[in-house]
């Protein structure tokens, strides 16, 4: 092997070692970022409880007298007090 080839091989090995070291540092950060992004996307999705609550409020608002309210405005006012 001539000197230039040997130098290139050593340089390549050094660069690969540096890349592996950077990758070891970067991977946990990227995993943490991905976990945060998944958490944010979960916040945008309605939960089962919020869906049921929304349907319940919708039902009360359509027929407030059946649930002891005078009108839909009273239902909204009670919800605002929660």
Tab-separated table of C-alpha atoms in Angstrom, residues 9 11 14 20 22 24-25 28 39 43 48 51-52 61-66 68 75:
chain	number	residue	atom	x	y	z
A	9	UNK	CA	-7.577	4.605	4.904
A	11	UNK	CA	-8.469	9.281	7.551
A	14	UNK	CA	-10.905	8.358	11.889
A	20	UNK	CA	-20.087	6.753	15.372
A	22	UNK	CA	-21.640	11.632	17.162
A	24	UNK	CA	-24.138	7.689	19.894
A	25	UNK	CA	-24.686	11.188	21.271
A	28	UNK	CA	-30.857	9.525	22.460
A	39	UNK	CA	-46.909	13.139	23.085
A	43	UNK	CA	-52.826	15.757	22.858
A	48	UNK	CA	-62.916	8.414	24.942
A	51	UNK	CA	-66.010	12.145	23.113
A	52	UNK	CA	-68.636	10.816	25.549
A	61	UNK	CA	-78.218	21.123	24.509
A	62	UNK	CA	-80.703	19.664	22.020
A	63	UNK	CA	-83.268	18.800	24.704
A	64	UNK	CA	-82.387	20.921	27.751
A	65	UNK	CA	-85.883	20.751	29.292
A	66	UNK	CA	-85.621	16.960	29.570
A	68	UNK	CA	-83.986	20.184	33.982
A	75	UNK	CA	-76.593	24.560	29.860
